[in-house]
Amino acid sequence: MTVKSCEKLEKSQVALTIEVGAAEFEAAVEKAYQKMRRKINMPGFRPGKAPRKMIERMYGAEVFFEEAINIAFPEAYEAAVEQEKLQVVGYPAVEMVGEVTKDGFTFKATAPVYPEVTLGEYKGLKAEKPEVKVTAADVDERLKTLADRNTRLVSVDREAKSGDTAVIDFEGFLNGKPFEGGKGENHNLELGSGSFVPGFEDQVIGMKAGEEKDIDITFPENYHEDLAGKAVVFKVKVHEVKEKEVPAMDDEFAKDVSEFDTLKDLKADLKKKITEERQKDADRAFEENLMNQVAENITADIPDVMVENQARQYLDNFKAQISRQFPYEEYKKMTGMDDEKLLADAKEPALRQVKMDLAVAAIIKAENIEASDEDVEAEYKKMAEQFGMDVDMVKKYLVKEQVQDQLLSQKAVAVVVDSATAEKPKKAAKKEEAAEGEEKKPAKKTTKKAEAAGGEEKPKKAPAKKAAKKEAEKEAE
């Protein structure tokens, strides 16, 4: 194999002109003969026993050339790529140059290669980073979620109202005949949830246990084609009405839902967790903003195939995600989407990701970043603790090279983040500027009573609502 030329083209393409010599081609022709001889019929010979020379004499010397080219090409191409030290990122487009003879052949392979990347600014950048605040209302919202999880349903002897759960039997009739999928027994229906066809739940409200009723419903026009726009009757029987019993917010509740003995301690822990969560989100957004700047600052002639491969990966991940819920083909029918449209939509985020990957790799190179064996081992232990797994088990799922790449990327991002400046969001900054620029309002005039008492006026008591709010905020802290 001889590389006759290596030409750089636009979009990070390289055109290799490669010559396969007589000796190499002869070896490929012999392999082609060994592979094809069983399929060639020769008078007087059993299948596979005809000598190569006789086959070539009957069918022509070129009979094995096409297969020989297919055999010789991969080895010659790979050797040329290695010789020229090319980092190929896609399959080559191949064309023959000149005639193929017993002395060999020449071909031209045009392949996309990893682009040359020039870093722009990546240190000393600026990005917005909001200050993390957690209010008593935030803690109360989290407490409400805990309460909802621990809410019980208790049977009540009264008419059903919105928010209750009615245990019902139901059967739907279209033109007096039952229709498929319109029947259920001992079904728990949360009234007001909107889980049934519009109008159904509203008519169950007001019913009591043991009561039966016919409910008239017209299905929406966009419903299943068999029932769309059709008027039907549901025969409904209520077996039981249940209401939510929300636990009281006290120390007993704290003991039931957590490891804490008091509600105060539980609130303090929730505030700490919410703060940590929001801090992580703020840090992540700050980092993402900075890295987007770095990615946009690079200069690189990116080959289309790199973006296409990333878009294809996004699509494969999306298919896997959808398939965990219901068949992907059904999803496409429901949404009117197809793979081509989904791939086209993925191109823009795919380009951003490719730029990001190129930027990170360029920083690793520019900063001479390394990940030692000790770093890798420490990361394995960290992941084992995080997932509650044995270190050896983690190593089965993640090979050393994966962890090493992950560490290198983390260190590259740290170079950007550690040198960056966090700025307050523009809205917050404007509010502060406005507050600083306000003129001080003149002090209120004292009342005549106050003047008579020496100019002092007793402070008014805070309204009960405000006092309660302050107390709640103190308790949440």
mmCIF file of C-alpha atoms in Angstrom, residues 174-314:
data_model
loop_
_atom_site.group_PDB
_atom_site.id
_atom_site.type_symbol
_atom_site.label_atom_id
_atom_site.label_comp_id
_atom_site.label_asym_id
_atom_site.label_seq_id
_atom_site.Cartn_x
_atom_site.Cartn_y
_atom_site.Cartn_z
ATOM 1 C CA LEU A 174 -74.545 3.638 23.180
ATOM 2 C CA ASN A 175 -77.994 3.461 21.610
ATOM 3 C CA GLY A 176 -79.022 1.130 24.395
ATOM 4 C CA LYS A 177 -76.138 -1.302 23.865
ATOM 5 C CA PRO A 178 -72.986 -1.668 26.012
ATOM 6 C CA PHE A 179 -69.815 -0.448 24.275
ATOM 7 C CA GLU A 180 -66.315 -1.864 24.604
ATOM 8 C CA GLY A 181 -64.189 -0.417 27.409
ATOM 9 C CA GLY A 182 -67.167 1.300 29.035
ATOM 10 C CA LYS A 183 -67.493 -0.933 32.099
ATOM 11 C CA GLY A 184 -65.782 -0.971 35.482
ATOM 12 C CA GLU A 185 -66.388 -2.364 38.975
ATOM 13 C CA ASN A 186 -65.257 -1.038 42.359
ATOM 14 C CA HIS A 187 -63.384 1.715 40.592
ATOM 15 C CA ASN A 188 -61.818 4.409 42.798
ATOM 16 C CA LEU A 189 -62.637 7.726 41.139
ATOM 17 C CA GLU A 190 -61.196 10.949 42.562
ATOM 18 C CA LEU A 191 -63.832 13.574 41.892
ATOM 19 C CA GLY A 192 -62.423 16.677 40.276
ATOM 20 C CA SER A 193 -59.323 14.892 38.974
ATOM 21 C CA GLY A 194 -60.523 15.025 35.357
ATOM 22 C CA SER A 195 -59.552 11.390 34.843
ATOM 23 C CA PHE A 196 -62.951 10.491 33.334
ATOM 24 C CA VAL A 197 -64.667 11.887 30.269
ATOM 25 C CA PRO A 198 -65.738 15.550 30.779
ATOM 26 C CA GLY A 199 -69.043 15.877 32.657
ATOM 27 C CA PHE A 200 -68.933 12.436 34.279
ATOM 28 C CA GLU A 201 -67.356 13.379 37.597
ATOM 29 C CA ASP A 202 -69.544 16.481 37.975
ATOM 30 C CA GLN A 203 -72.645 14.268 37.925
ATOM 31 C CA VAL A 204 -71.246 11.828 40.501
ATOM 32 C CA ILE A 205 -70.785 14.745 42.910
ATOM 33 C CA GLY A 206 -73.816 14.783 45.217
ATOM 34 C CA MET A 207 -74.371 11.012 45.177
ATOM 35 C CA LYS A 208 -74.234 8.927 48.375
ATOM 36 C CA ALA A 209 -73.188 5.345 49.113
ATOM 37 C CA GLY A 210 -75.818 2.893 47.805
ATOM 38 C CA GLU A 211 -77.253 5.387 45.320
ATOM 39 C CA GLU A 212 -77.665 4.535 41.617
ATOM 40 C CA LYS A 213 -77.974 6.994 38.761
ATOM 41 C CA ASP A 214 -78.003 7.268 34.958
ATOM 42 C CA ILE A 215 -75.474 9.825 33.708
ATOM 43 C CA ASP A 216 -75.862 11.366 30.246
ATOM 44 C CA ILE A 217 -72.551 12.156 28.548
ATOM 45 C CA THR A 218 -71.539 13.363 25.084
ATOM 46 C CA PHE A 219 -68.012 12.364 24.165
ATOM 47 C CA PRO A 220 -65.690 15.111 22.830
ATOM 48 C CA GLU A 221 -65.187 15.381 19.073
ATOM 49 C CA ASN A 222 -61.491 14.531 19.456
ATOM 50 C CA TYR A 223 -62.204 11.315 21.404
ATOM 51 C CA HIS A 224 -61.686 7.782 20.062
ATOM 52 C CA GLU A 225 -63.242 7.590 16.584
ATOM 53 C CA ASP A 226 -65.891 5.002 17.615
ATOM 54 C CA LEU A 227 -67.277 7.332 20.301
ATOM 55 C CA ALA A 228 -66.258 10.822 19.146
ATOM 56 C CA GLY A 229 -69.195 13.211 19.475
ATOM 57 C CA LYS A 230 -71.572 10.395 20.489
ATOM 58 C CA ALA A 231 -74.206 10.735 23.249
ATOM 59 C CA VAL A 232 -74.083 7.826 25.714
ATOM 60 C CA VAL A 233 -75.618 6.821 29.036
ATOM 61 C CA PHE A 234 -73.590 5.535 31.988
ATOM 62 C CA LYS A 235 -75.358 3.511 34.655
ATOM 63 C CA VAL A 236 -73.500 4.300 37.885
ATOM 64 C CA LYS A 237 -73.726 2.837 41.380
ATOM 65 C CA VAL A 238 -71.808 4.349 44.302
ATOM 66 C CA HIS A 239 -70.569 1.811 46.860
ATOM 67 C CA GLU A 240 -68.634 4.141 49.119
ATOM 68 C CA VAL A 241 -67.604 7.783 49.517
ATOM 69 C CA LYS A 242 -64.173 8.507 50.984
ATOM 70 C CA GLU A 243 -62.583 11.784 52.025
ATOM 71 C CA LYS A 244 -58.954 12.658 52.565
ATOM 72 C CA GLU A 245 -57.802 12.721 56.156
ATOM 73 C CA VAL A 246 -54.817 15.042 56.220
ATOM 74 C CA PRO A 247 -52.478 14.533 59.183
ATOM 75 C CA ALA A 248 -52.065 17.411 61.618
ATOM 76 C CA MET A 249 -48.827 19.368 61.312
ATOM 77 C CA ASP A 250 -47.324 18.626 64.714
ATOM 78 C CA ASP A 251 -44.450 16.787 66.355
ATOM 79 C CA GLU A 252 -46.224 13.426 65.927
ATOM 80 C CA PHE A 253 -46.386 14.045 62.189
ATOM 81 C CA ALA A 254 -42.651 14.798 62.151
ATOM 82 C CA LYS A 255 -41.950 11.506 63.953
ATOM 83 C CA ASP A 256 -44.124 9.558 61.499
ATOM 84 C CA VAL A 257 -42.572 10.921 58.299
ATOM 85 C CA SER A 258 -38.941 11.483 59.333
ATOM 86 C CA GLU A 259 -36.174 10.714 61.784
ATOM 87 C CA PHE A 260 -36.882 13.932 63.681
ATOM 88 C CA ASP A 261 -38.778 14.265 66.963
ATOM 89 C CA THR A 262 -40.127 17.763 66.430
ATOM 90 C CA LEU A 263 -41.785 19.670 63.616
ATOM 91 C CA LYS A 264 -39.258 22.463 64.102
ATOM 92 C CA ASP A 265 -36.351 20.113 63.417
ATOM 93 C CA LEU A 266 -38.124 18.657 60.380
ATOM 94 C CA LYS A 267 -38.680 22.150 58.965
ATOM 95 C CA ALA A 268 -35.032 23.045 59.520
ATOM 96 C CA ASP A 269 -33.962 19.896 57.682
ATOM 97 C CA LEU A 270 -36.355 20.579 54.800
ATOM 98 C CA LYS A 271 -35.035 24.126 54.504
ATOM 99 C CA LYS A 272 -31.479 22.808 54.394
ATOM 100 C CA LYS A 273 -32.357 20.247 51.692
ATOM 101 C CA ILE A 274 -34.260 22.753 49.563
ATOM 102 C CA THR A 275 -31.331 25.163 49.852
ATOM 103 C CA GLU A 276 -28.888 22.448 48.742
ATOM 104 C CA GLU A 277 -31.132 21.480 45.815
ATOM 105 C CA ARG A 278 -31.497 25.057 44.630
ATOM 106 C CA GLN A 279 -27.789 25.699 45.083
ATOM 107 C CA LYS A 280 -27.017 22.703 42.873
ATOM 108 C CA ASP A 281 -29.486 23.972 40.271
ATOM 109 C CA ALA A 282 -27.934 27.454 40.402
ATOM 110 C CA ASP A 283 -24.414 26.005 40.112
ATOM 111 C CA ARG A 284 -25.500 23.815 37.211
ATOM 112 C CA ALA A 285 -27.138 26.721 35.382
ATOM 113 C CA PHE A 286 -24.057 28.907 35.975
ATOM 114 C CA GLU A 287 -21.776 26.154 34.646
ATOM 115 C CA GLU A 288 -24.010 25.526 31.629
ATOM 116 C CA ASN A 289 -24.106 29.231 30.788
ATOM 117 C CA LEU A 290 -20.310 29.466 30.953
ATOM 118 C CA MET A 291 -19.718 26.322 28.890
ATOM 119 C CA ASN A 292 -22.175 27.509 26.243
ATOM 120 C CA GLN A 293 -20.048 30.647 25.943
ATOM 121 C CA VAL A 294 -16.891 28.550 25.620
ATOM 122 C CA ALA A 295 -18.513 26.356 22.969
ATOM 123 C CA GLU A 296 -19.637 29.378 20.955
ATOM 124 C CA ASN A 297 -16.151 30.899 21.199
ATOM 125 C CA ILE A 298 -14.368 28.008 19.470
ATOM 126 C CA THR A 299 -13.389 28.039 15.814
ATOM 127 C CA ALA A 300 -13.732 24.669 14.074
ATOM 128 C CA ASP A 301 -14.774 23.393 10.650
ATOM 129 C CA ILE A 302 -17.130 20.699 11.958
ATOM 130 C CA PRO A 303 -17.904 17.793 9.598
ATOM 131 C CA ASP A 304 -21.613 17.166 9.070
ATOM 132 C CA VAL A 305 -21.307 13.522 10.088
ATOM 133 C CA MET A 306 -20.375 14.458 13.679
ATOM 134 C CA VAL A 307 -23.620 16.410 14.045
ATOM 135 C CA GLU A 308 -25.616 13.675 12.292
ATOM 136 C CA ASN A 309 -24.190 10.994 14.589
ATOM 137 C CA GLN A 310 -25.051 13.056 17.678
ATOM 138 C CA ALA A 311 -28.582 13.679 16.387
ATOM 139 C CA ARG A 312 -28.957 9.951 15.734
ATOM 140 C CA GLN A 313 -27.838 9.244 19.310
ATOM 141 C CA TYR A 314 -30.442 11.701 20.631
#
